[in-house]
Amino acid sequence: MAESATAPATGPVTPAPVAEATGISKRFGATVALRDARIAVAPGESHALVGRNGAGKSTLVSILTGLQQPDTGTLRFSGEPAPAFGDIDAWRSRVACVYQRSTVIGELTVAENLFLNRQSAGAVQPIRWKQLRRRAAELLGEYGVAVDPAARAKDLTVEQRQFVEIARALSFGARFIILDEPTAKLDARGIGRLFDKLRDLQDQGVAFLFISHHLQEVYDLCSTVTVYRDAAHILTAPVAGLGRHALVEAMTGESAATVTAAAGRPFVARADATELLTLEGLTLPGVCEDISLTVRSGEVVGLAGATASGNVQVGEAIAGLHRAGAGRVSVGGKTVRTGSVPSALTAGVGLVPEDRHLQGLVNNRSVAENATLTVTDQLGPFGTVLPARTRTFARRMIEDLDIKTPGATTPVSALSGGNQQKVVVARALATDPHVLVAIRPTNGVDVKSKEFLLGRIRQVADGGKAALIVSDELDDLKACDRVLVMFHGRMVAEFDRGWKDEAVVAAIEGVSGDTPPATASPASAVPASSGADEHGR
């Protein structure tokens, strides 16, 4: 009895976090990247990490994956101290990161990517290709990844490449995986399949740190959310108990604001409004057929659609990146030669491309050089470019777009994602275009930058020009006066202000019923206006 009286109480033992960082600080020169930051991820948990660009998320990821050493603080995995810095194999067995930009090698097969640098049992032993493919098939089968081990990685979809990267990480023994903007290149169906796979892996004890600027995805997937702001931890809370406005306020430090204050008013065409952009029967072989639309001065129009809809290619064709098989593109009543970027620029088309990394920026060049690429003919006589004139022009654009940069000569690669996107927008606006085509303009940027960029596009229209936003993001589309929807290469619906989320999403996904949504009309008909919805539109 005496022994039982003094024995410690027993109960369920809470497992140690699969990853735990406490008191993490990191400086790069005078820049404080992290200040006494912390995070803890439980086994089998999907934990969101959100914050504005520059909040410290990327620095934390580099520390969690062993790429950087913190100046202060401790890091533990499953209760054990983190491996020694530089012990790559030990780090791989604990943590992996699937980045927004794929790290699989396109020319290699799936099997070769899965077992890169470990294709054989020893450095001098020959590779047994049949055995390698069998091992790959077993690994993929174990985690339910339906991909042919012999397929070239370059032939896979974005979604399949992500599954391969996740399977490769798990093959090292890691049970903690960081997902950095994993949905940026996926349509709604792909996102759904990815989330289903992640939930299956959670059931097997795998934990995820989910980084995304799309807050709805946080609510759809995650059970816990951690917010960073200005290099510091702000809060960690259960997702179910944290409202969207409260989450945005934690991220920005300000009261949550609607992305566009003008969203509640109906579009009223100016008395002098003219058709600045007209597409008549535009056909891009293998992409879309018979696409017609108009955008008037003072108007922002959305062109929505999933990845396979062809909406992005239509936007790019307006800017001269694709040659049409049939149809006509005109700006201000003048025909633009399709497939010719100079013709589009001369006509007055400005383009914000879909991918700022691949299409928008020259990373080893300065902010000034990137921002003025479209106006080099204005920066010096006889085809020369005067550095002083470039810097002056760039400083004006930096101020106009509120680009946070130490100076015009700073390499654009040193900026946060939101500020890089502002540089891309600045370049598109440098020519003072009649028509601005913005393709997924807020992709991969924080809430505050998203609000700013959409507001700047609105200013273009309010100045008497026209804007076309090509996107499947509802927040982008809510900045528009009208929304046109494409599905599998055809225009299928048009919505006026006051549309319901579910109606637009249904059109984007090709969901149809006997009775069309009340707020939608066929693209060829004049849409009926409807009242404000629950978003205050």
Coordinates of C-alpha atoms in Angstrom, one line a residue:
M1 CA 0.0 0.0 0.0
A2 CA 2.8 2.4 0.9
E3 CA 4.4 1.8 -2.5
S4 CA 1.2 2.4 -4.3
A5 CA 0.6 5.6 -2.3
T6 CA 3.9 7.1 -3.4
A7 CA 3.8 5.7 -7.0
P8 CA 3.4 8.4 -9.7
A9 CA 0.1 8.5 -11.5
T10 CA 0.0 6.8 -14.8
G11 CA -1.9 7.8 -18.0
P12 CA -1.5 8.2 -21.7
V13 CA 1.9 9.5 -22.6
T14 CA 1.8 12.4 -25.1
P15 CA 4.3 11.7 -27.8
A16 CA 7.1 14.2 -28.4
P17 CA 6.6 16.6 -31.3
V18 CA 7.9 15.2 -34.6
A19 CA 9.6 18.6 -34.9
E20 CA 10.1 21.3 -32.3
A21 CA 11.9 24.6 -32.6
T22 CA 12.2 27.0 -29.6
G23 CA 14.0 30.3 -29.2
I24 CA 15.2 30.4 -32.8
S25 CA 16.9 33.6 -33.9
K26 CA 18.8 34.3 -37.1
R27 CA 20.4 37.4 -38.6
F28 CA 21.9 38.1 -42.0
G29 CA 24.0 41.1 -41.5
A30 CA 21.7 43.9 -40.3
T31 CA 18.6 42.0 -41.2
V32 CA 16.8 40.1 -38.5
A33 CA 15.3 37.1 -40.3
L34 CA 13.9 35.4 -37.1
R35 CA 13.5 36.7 -33.6
D36 CA 12.9 34.1 -30.7
A37 CA 10.7 32.1 -33.1
R38 CA 9.1 28.8 -32.2
I39 CA 6.9 26.0 -33.6
A40 CA 6.0 22.5 -32.6
V41 CA 4.4 19.9 -35.0
A42 CA 2.8 16.8 -33.5
P43 CA 3.0 13.3 -35.1
G44 CA 0.4 12.8 -37.8
E45 CA -0.6 16.4 -37.8
S46 CA -1.1 18.8 -40.7
H47 CA 0.2 22.1 -39.3
A48 CA -0.1 25.3 -41.3
L49 CA 2.6 28.0 -41.2
V50 CA 1.4 31.3 -42.6
G51 CA 2.6 34.9 -42.7
R52 CA 3.3 37.8 -45.1
N53 CA 6.2 37.6 -47.4
G54 CA 9.3 38.4 -45.3
A55 CA 7.7 37.1 -42.1
G56 CA 10.5 34.6 -41.6
K57 CA 8.9 31.4 -43.0
S58 CA 11.6 30.6 -45.5
T59 CA 14.3 31.1 -43.0
L60 CA 12.6 28.8 -40.5
V61 CA 12.3 26.2 -43.3
S62 CA 16.0 26.4 -44.1
I63 CA 16.8 25.9 -40.4
L64 CA 14.3 23.0 -40.0
T65 CA 15.9 21.2 -43.0
G66 CA 19.5 21.8 -41.9
L67 CA 20.4 24.2 -44.7
Q68 CA 21.1 27.1 -42.2
Q69 CA 22.2 27.1 -38.6
P70 CA 20.3 29.3 -36.1
D71 CA 22.2 31.9 -34.2
T72 CA 20.3 30.9 -31.0
G73 CA 17.7 28.4 -30.0
T74 CA 17.2 24.6 -30.1
L75 CA 15.8 22.2 -32.6
R76 CA 14.6 18.7 -31.8
F77 CA 13.0 15.9 -33.8
S78 CA 10.8 13.3 -32.0
G79 CA 12.4 14.5 -28.7
E80 CA 16.0 14.0 -29.9
P81 CA 18.5 16.8 -30.7
A82 CA 18.8 17.8 -34.4
P83 CA 21.6 16.1 -36.3
A84 CA 25.0 17.8 -36.6
F85 CA 25.0 20.6 -39.3
G86 CA 26.2 19.0 -42.6
D87 CA 25.2 15.4 -41.8
I88 CA 22.9 15.2 -44.8
D89 CA 21.9 11.6 -44.4
A90 CA 20.8 12.2 -40.8
W91 CA 18.8 15.2 -41.7
R92 CA 17.1 13.4 -44.6
S93 CA 16.0 10.6 -42.2
R94 CA 14.1 13.2 -40.1
V95 CA 12.8 15.9 -42.4
A96 CA 12.2 16.7 -46.1
C97 CA 10.8 19.7 -48.0
V98 CA 8.7 19.6 -51.2
Y99 CA 9.3 23.0 -52.7
Q100 CA 7.0 25.0 -55.0
R101 CA 9.6 24.5 -57.8
S102 CA 10.1 20.8 -58.3
T103 CA 13.4 19.2 -57.6
V104 CA 12.9 16.0 -59.6
I105 CA 15.2 15.7 -62.7
G106 CA 13.0 15.7 -65.8
E107 CA 15.3 13.6 -68.0
L108 CA 15.5 10.8 -65.4
T109 CA 12.9 8.1 -64.8
V110 CA 10.7 8.0 -61.7
A111 CA 12.8 5.1 -60.3
E112 CA 16.0 7.0 -60.9
N113 CA 14.7 10.1 -59.2
L114 CA 13.4 8.0 -56.2
F115 CA 16.8 6.4 -55.6
L116 CA 19.2 9.1 -56.9
N117 CA 22.7 8.4 -55.6
R118 CA 21.6 5.1 -54.1
Q119 CA 20.8 3.1 -57.2
S120 CA 23.0 0.2 -56.2
A121 CA 24.1 -1.3 -52.9
G122 CA 27.7 0.0 -53.3
A123 CA 29.7 2.6 -55.2
V124 CA 31.4 0.0 -57.3
Q125 CA 28.5 -2.3 -57.8
P126 CA 26.5 -2.2 -61.0
I127 CA 23.0 -0.9 -61.1
R128 CA 20.4 -3.7 -61.4
W129 CA 17.8 -1.8 -63.4
K130 CA 15.1 -4.4 -63.1
Q131 CA 15.6 -4.5 -59.4
L132 CA 15.6 -0.7 -59.1
R133 CA 12.3 -0.4 -60.9
R134 CA 10.8 -3.2 -58.7
R135 CA 12.0 -1.3 -55.6
A136 CA 10.5 1.9 -56.9
A137 CA 7.1 0.2 -57.7
E138 CA 7.1 -1.3 -54.2
L139 CA 7.8 2.2 -52.7
L140 CA 5.1 3.9 -54.8
G141 CA 2.6 1.1 -54.0
E142 CA 3.3 1.4 -50.3
Y143 CA 2.1 5.0 -50.3
G144 CA -0.6 4.6 -53.0
V145 CA 1.2 6.6 -55.7
A146 CA -0.1 5.5 -59.1
V147 CA 2.9 6.4 -61.3
D148 CA 4.9 4.2 -63.7
P149 CA 8.5 3.8 -62.3
A150 CA 9.8 3.7 -65.9
A151 CA 8.2 7.0 -66.9
R152 CA 10.3 10.0 -67.5
A153 CA 9.8 12.6 -64.8
K154 CA 9.3 15.4 -67.4
D155 CA 6.2 13.6 -68.7
L156 CA 4.5 13.6 -65.3
T157 CA 1.9 16.1 -64.2
V158 CA 2.8 18.6 -61.5
E159 CA 0.7 16.6 -59.1
Q160 CA 2.5 13.4 -59.9
R161 CA 5.9 15.0 -59.5
Q162 CA 4.9 16.1 -56.0
F163 CA 3.8 12.6 -55.1
V164 CA 7.2 11.3 -56.3
E165 CA 9.0 13.9 -54.1
I166 CA 6.9 12.9 -51.1
A167 CA 7.6 9.2 -51.7
R168 CA 11.3 9.9 -52.1
A169 CA 11.3 11.8 -48.7
L170 CA 9.5 8.9 -47.0
S171 CA 11.9 6.4 -48.4
F172 CA 14.7 8.0 -46.3
G173 CA 12.7 7.4 -43.2
A174 CA 11.4 10.9 -42.7
R175 CA 8.0 11.3 -41.1
F176 CA 8.0 15.0 -41.1
I177 CA 7.5 16.7 -44.5
I178 CA 7.4 20.5 -45.2
L179 CA 5.1 21.4 -48.2
D180 CA 6.0 24.9 -49.5
E181 CA 3.1 26.2 -51.6
P182 CA 2.3 22.8 -53.0
T183 CA -0.9 23.8 -54.7
A184 CA 0.4 26.8 -56.7
K185 CA 0.4 24.9 -60.0
L186 CA -2.6 22.6 -59.3
D187 CA -6.2 23.0 -60.3
A188 CA -9.1 22.3 -57.9
R189 CA -9.2 18.6 -58.8
G190 CA -5.4 18.2 -58.4
I191 CA -5.6 20.0 -55.0
G192 CA -8.4 17.6 -53.9
R193 CA -6.3 14.6 -54.9
L194 CA -3.2 16.0 -53.1
F195 CA -5.1 16.6 -49.9
D196 CA -6.7 13.1 -50.0
K197 CA -3.2 11.7 -50.3
L198 CA -1.9 13.8 -47.4
R199 CA -4.7 12.7 -45.2
D200 CA -3.9 9.1 -46.0
L201 CA -0.3 9.6 -45.0
Q202 CA -1.3 11.4 -41.8
D203 CA -3.2 8.2 -40.9
Q204 CA 0.1 6.5 -41.2
G205 CA 1.7 8.9 -38.8
V206 CA 3.3 11.3 -41.3
A207 CA 3.3 14.9 -40.2
F208 CA 3.2 17.9 -42.5
L209 CA 4.1 21.6 -42.2
F210 CA 1.9 23.2 -44.8
I211 CA 2.9 26.6 -46.1
S212 CA 0.4 28.5 -48.2
H213 CA -0.9 31.9 -49.0
H214 CA -4.3 30.5 -49.8
L215 CA -6.0 30.6 -46.4
Q216 CA -9.0 28.5 -47.4
E217 CA -6.6 25.6 -47.9
V218 CA -5.5 26.0 -44.3
Y219 CA -9.1 25.5 -43.2
D220 CA -9.6 22.6 -45.6
L221 CA -6.5 20.6 -44.6
C222 CA -4.9 21.7 -41.3
S223 CA -5.8 21.2 -37.7
T224 CA -3.3 23.8 -36.3
V225 CA -2.0 27.0 -37.6
T226 CA 1.1 29.1 -36.6
V227 CA 1.4 32.7 -37.7
Y228 CA 4.7 34.6 -38.1
R229 CA 4.9 38.3 -38.6
D230 CA 8.0 40.6 -38.7
A231 CA 10.4 37.6 -38.1
A232 CA 8.6 36.6 -34.9
H233 CA 6.0 34.0 -33.7
I234 CA 2.6 35.7 -33.3
L235 CA 0.3 32.8 -32.4
T236 CA -0.4 29.1 -32.6
A237 CA -4.1 28.0 -32.5
P238 CA -6.5 25.3 -33.5
V239 CA -7.8 26.1 -37.0
A240 CA -11.3 25.3 -36.1
G241 CA -11.4 28.0 -33.4
L242 CA -9.8 30.8 -35.5
G243 CA -11.9 32.8 -37.8
R244 CA -10.6 34.0 -41.2
H245 CA -10.6 37.7 -40.2
A246 CA -8.8 36.9 -37.0
L247 CA -6.2 35.0 -38.9
V248 CA -5.7 37.8 -41.4
E249 CA -5.3 40.3 -38.6
A250 CA -2.7 38.1 -36.9
M251 CA -0.8 38.0 -40.2
T252 CA -0.9 41.7 -41.0
G253 CA -1.2 43.3 -37.6
E254 CA -4.1 45.3 -38.9
S255 CA -7.9 45.0 -39.0
A256 CA -8.9 42.6 -41.8
A257 CA -10.0 44.5 -44.9
T258 CA -11.9 43.3 -47.9
V259 CA -9.5 42.8 -50.8
T260 CA -11.3 45.6 -52.8
A261 CA -13.5 48.1 -51.2
A262 CA -15.1 48.8 -54.5
A263 CA -16.5 45.2 -54.7
G264 CA -19.9 46.2 -53.4
R265 CA -20.8 48.7 -56.1
P266 CA -22.1 47.7 -59.5
F267 CA -20.0 48.4 -62.6
V268 CA -21.2 51.6 -64.3
A269 CA -19.6 52.2 -67.7
R270 CA -18.3 55.7 -68.2
A271 CA -20.1 57.8 -70.8
D272 CA -16.9 57.8 -72.9
A273 CA -16.2 54.1 -72.4
T274 CA -14.8 52.3 -75.5
E275 CA -13.9 48.7 -76.2
L276 CA -10.2 48.7 -75.6
L277 CA -9.7 44.9 -76.0
T278 CA -11.7 42.7 -78.4
L279 CA -11.3 39.0 -79.1
E280 CA -13.3 37.7 -82.1
G281 CA -13.5 33.9 -82.6
L282 CA -9.9 33.4 -81.3
T283 CA -8.8 29.8 -81.8
L284 CA -5.5 28.4 -80.6
P285 CA -5.1 24.9 -82.0
G286 CA -5.3 22.2 -79.4
V287 CA -6.1 24.8 -76.7
C288 CA -9.3 26.7 -77.3
E289 CA -11.9 27.4 -80.0
D290 CA -14.0 30.4 -81.0
I291 CA -13.2 32.6 -77.9
S292 CA -14.9 36.1 -78.1
L293 CA -14.8 38.8 -75.4
T294 CA -14.6 42.5 -74.9
V295 CA -13.1 44.7 -72.2
R296 CA -14.1 48.4 -72.0
S297 CA -12.2 51.3 -70.7
G298 CA -12.6 51.6 -67.0
E299 CA -13.4 47.9 -66.6
V300 CA -11.7 45.0 -65.0
V301 CA -12.8 41.6 -66.4
G302 CA -11.9 38.2 -65.0
L303 CA -11.1 35.2 -67.3
A304 CA -11.5 32.2 -65.0
G305 CA -10.8 28.5 -65.6
A306 CA -9.0 25.5 -64.4
T307 CA -5.5 24.5 -65.6
A308 CA -6.8 22.7 -68.7
S309 CA -9.4 25.4 -69.6
G310 CA -7.0 27.4 -71.9
N311 CA -7.6 30.7 -70.1
V312 CA -3.9 31.2 -69.4
Q313 CA -3.0 30.6 -73.1
V314 CA -5.7 33.1 -74.2
G315 CA -4.2 35.7 -71.9
E316 CA -0.7 35.0 -73.3
A317 CA -2.0 35.1 -76.9
I318 CA -3.3 38.6 -76.3
A319 CA 0.3 39.6 -75.3
G320 CA 1.7 38.0 -78.4
L321 CA 3.1 34.8 -77.0
H322 CA 1.0 32.4 -79.1
R323 CA -0.1 32.5 -82.8
A324 CA -3.8 32.0 -83.4
G325 CA -5.1 29.5 -85.8
A326 CA -8.1 31.7 -86.5
G327 CA -9.8 34.8 -85.1
R328 CA -8.8 38.3 -84.3
V329 CA -7.3 40.3 -81.4
S330 CA -7.7 44.1 -81.4
V331 CA -6.7 46.8 -79.0
G332 CA -8.3 50.2 -79.4
G333 CA -9.9 49.1 -82.6
K334 CA -6.5 48.1 -84.2
T335 CA -5.7 44.5 -85.0
V336 CA -2.8 43.0 -83.1
R337 CA -0.7 40.4 -85.0
T338 CA -0.9 37.2 -82.9
G339 CA 2.4 35.4 -82.1
S340 CA 4.3 38.8 -82.1
V341 CA 5.3 40.3 -78.8
P342 CA 6.5 43.5 -80.4
S343 CA 3.1 43.9 -82.1
A344 CA 1.3 43.5 -78.8
L345 CA 3.6 46.0 -77.0
T346 CA 3.2 48.5 -79.8
A347 CA -0.5 48.1 -79.6
G348 CA -0.4 48.9 -75.9
V349 CA -0.7 45.5 -74.2
G350 CA 1.1 45.0 -70.8
L351 CA 1.6 41.5 -69.4
V352 CA 2.0 40.2 -65.9
P353 CA 3.0 36.5 -66.7
E354 CA 1.9 33.5 -64.8
D355 CA 5.2 32.5 -63.3
R356 CA 7.5 35.3 -62.1
H357 CA 10.4 32.9 -61.7
L358 CA 10.3 31.4 -65.2
Q359 CA 8.8 34.2 -67.2
G360 CA 9.0 37.4 -65.2
L361 CA 12.4 38.0 -63.7
V362 CA 16.0 37.9 -64.6
N363 CA 17.3 36.9 -61.2
N364 CA 20.9 38.0 -61.6
R365 CA 19.8 41.5 -62.6
S366 CA 18.9 44.4 -60.4
V367 CA 15.4 45.7 -59.5
A368 CA 16.0 48.6 -61.9
E369 CA 17.0 46.5 -64.8
N370 CA 14.0 44.1 -64.4
A371 CA 11.5 46.9 -63.9
T372 CA 12.6 48.7 -67.1
L373 CA 13.0 45.8 -69.6
T374 CA 10.0 46.9 -71.6
V375 CA 11.1 50.6 -71.9
T376 CA 14.8 50.4 -72.7
D377 CA 14.2 52.4 -75.8
Q378 CA 13.3 55.4 -73.6
L379 CA 16.4 55.2 -71.4
G380 CA 19.0 56.6 -73.8
P381 CA 19.6 57.9 -77.3
F382 CA 20.4 55.8 -80.4
G383 CA 19.6 52.5 -78.7
T384 CA 21.8 53.1 -75.7
V385 CA 20.7 52.6 -72.1
L386 CA 21.9 55.3 -69.6
P387 CA 22.3 53.9 -66.1
A388 CA 21.4 57.2 -64.4
R389 CA 18.2 57.4 -66.5
T390 CA 17.4 53.7 -65.7
R391 CA 17.8 54.3 -61.9
T392 CA 15.6 57.5 -62.1
F393 CA 12.9 55.7 -64.0
A394 CA 13.1 52.7 -61.6
R395 CA 13.0 54.8 -58.4
R396 CA 9.7 56.3 -59.6
M397 CA 8.3 52.8 -60.2
I398 CA 9.6 51.5 -56.9
E399 CA 7.7 54.4 -55.2
D400 CA 4.6 53.9 -57.2
L401 CA 4.4 50.1 -56.5
D402 CA 5.6 50.4 -52.9
I403 CA 8.4 47.9 -53.6
K404 CA 10.3 47.1 -50.4
T405 CA 14.0 47.1 -51.6
P406 CA 17.2 48.6 -50.2
G407 CA 17.7 50.3 -53.6
A408 CA 17.2 50.2 -57.3
T409 CA 20.5 48.3 -57.8
T410 CA 19.6 45.5 -55.4
P411 CA 19.4 42.1 -57.2
V412 CA 15.8 41.2 -57.7
S413 CA 16.5 37.7 -56.3
A414 CA 17.1 39.3 -52.9
L415 CA 13.5 40.5 -52.6
S416 CA 10.6 38.6 -51.0
G417 CA 8.0 37.0 -53.2
G418 CA 5.5 39.8 -52.9
N419 CA 8.0 42.4 -53.8
Q420 CA 9.3 40.4 -56.7
Q421 CA 5.8 40.3 -58.0
K422 CA 5.5 44.0 -57.7
V423 CA 8.6 44.4 -59.9
V424 CA 6.9 42.2 -62.5
V425 CA 3.8 44.4 -62.3
A426 CA 5.9 47.6 -62.5
R427 CA 7.5 46.4 -65.7
A428 CA 4.1 45.7 -67.2
L429 CA 2.9 49.2 -66.3
A430 CA 6.1 50.9 -67.4
T431 CA 4.8 51.3 -71.0
D432 CA 1.5 52.8 -69.7
P433 CA -0.5 50.1 -71.5
H434 CA -4.0 50.5 -72.8
V435 CA -4.8 46.9 -71.8
L436 CA -3.2 45.2 -68.8
V437 CA -3.3 41.4 -68.9
A438 CA -2.5 40.0 -65.5
I439 CA -2.2 36.2 -65.3
R440 CA -2.7 34.9 -61.7
P441 CA -1.2 38.2 -60.4
T442 CA -1.4 37.3 -56.7
N443 CA 0.1 33.7 -57.0
G444 CA 2.4 33.1 -54.1
V445 CA 2.1 36.5 -52.4
D446 CA 0.9 37.4 -48.9
V447 CA -2.5 38.8 -48.0
K448 CA -1.3 42.4 -47.8
S449 CA 0.6 42.3 -51.1
K450 CA -2.4 40.6 -52.7
E451 CA -4.6 43.5 -51.6
F452 CA -2.1 46.0 -52.9
L453 CA -1.7 44.4 -56.3
L454 CA -5.4 44.0 -57.0
G455 CA -5.9 47.6 -55.9
R456 CA -3.2 48.7 -58.4
I457 CA -4.9 46.8 -61.2
R458 CA -8.1 48.6 -60.3
Q459 CA -6.3 51.9 -60.5
V460 CA -5.3 51.1 -64.1
A461 CA -9.0 50.7 -65.0
D462 CA -10.1 53.8 -63.0
G463 CA -7.5 55.7 -65.1
G464 CA -9.5 54.9 -68.2
K465 CA -7.6 51.8 -69.3
A466 CA -8.7 48.2 -69.4
A467 CA -7.6 45.2 -67.3
L468 CA -8.0 41.4 -67.8
I469 CA -7.3 39.2 -64.8
V470 CA -6.7 35.6 -65.8
S471 CA -7.1 33.5 -62.7
D472 CA -8.9 30.7 -60.9
E473 CA -8.4 32.4 -57.5
L474 CA -11.7 33.6 -56.1
D475 CA -10.1 36.6 -54.4
D476 CA -8.6 37.7 -57.7
L477 CA -12.0 37.4 -59.4
K478 CA -13.8 39.4 -56.7
A479 CA -11.8 42.4 -57.9
C480 CA -13.5 42.2 -61.3
D481 CA -16.5 43.9 -62.7
R482 CA -17.4 40.8 -64.7
V483 CA -16.2 37.2 -64.7
L484 CA -16.0 35.0 -67.8
V485 CA -15.5 31.3 -67.3
M486 CA -13.7 28.9 -69.7
F487 CA -13.9 25.1 -69.6
H488 CA -12.0 22.8 -71.8
G489 CA -11.2 25.5 -74.4
R490 CA -14.6 27.1 -74.6
M491 CA -16.4 30.0 -73.0
V492 CA -19.2 28.5 -70.8
A493 CA -20.5 31.3 -68.5
E494 CA -20.5 34.9 -67.6
F495 CA -21.2 36.5 -64.2
D496 CA -21.9 40.0 -63.1
R497 CA -21.1 41.3 -59.7
G498 CA -22.9 39.6 -56.9
W499 CA -22.0 36.1 -58.0
K500 CA -21.9 33.2 -55.5
D501 CA -18.6 31.3 -54.9
E502 CA -20.3 28.0 -55.5
A503 CA -21.7 29.1 -58.9
V504 CA -18.4 30.3 -60.2
V505 CA -16.5 27.2 -58.9
A506 CA -19.2 25.0 -60.5
A507 CA -18.7 26.7 -63.9
I508 CA -14.9 26.4 -63.5
E509 CA -15.1 22.7 -62.7
G510 CA -17.6 22.1 -65.5
V511 CA -20.4 21.1 -63.1
S512 CA -23.8 21.5 -64.8
G513 CA -27.3 20.6 -63.9
D514 CA -30.8 20.8 -65.4
T515 CA -31.1 24.3 -64.1
P516 CA -28.1 26.7 -64.4
P517 CA -27.2 28.9 -61.4
A518 CA -29.4 32.0 -61.1
T519 CA -26.4 34.3 -61.2
A520 CA -24.9 32.8 -64.3
S521 CA -25.8 33.2 -68.0
P522 CA -24.4 31.7 -71.2
A523 CA -21.3 33.6 -72.3
S524 CA -23.1 34.7 -75.4
A525 CA -26.0 36.3 -73.5
V526 CA -26.1 39.4 -71.4
P527 CA -25.8 38.5 -67.7
A528 CA -28.4 39.6 -65.2
S529 CA -27.3 41.5 -62.2
S530 CA -27.9 40.1 -58.8
G531 CA -27.7 41.4 -55.2
A532 CA -24.8 41.3 -52.8
D533 CA -23.7 38.0 -51.4
E534 CA -22.3 36.9 -48.1
H535 CA -18.9 38.4 -48.9
G536 CA -20.4 41.9 -49.1
R537 CA -20.0 42.1 -52.8

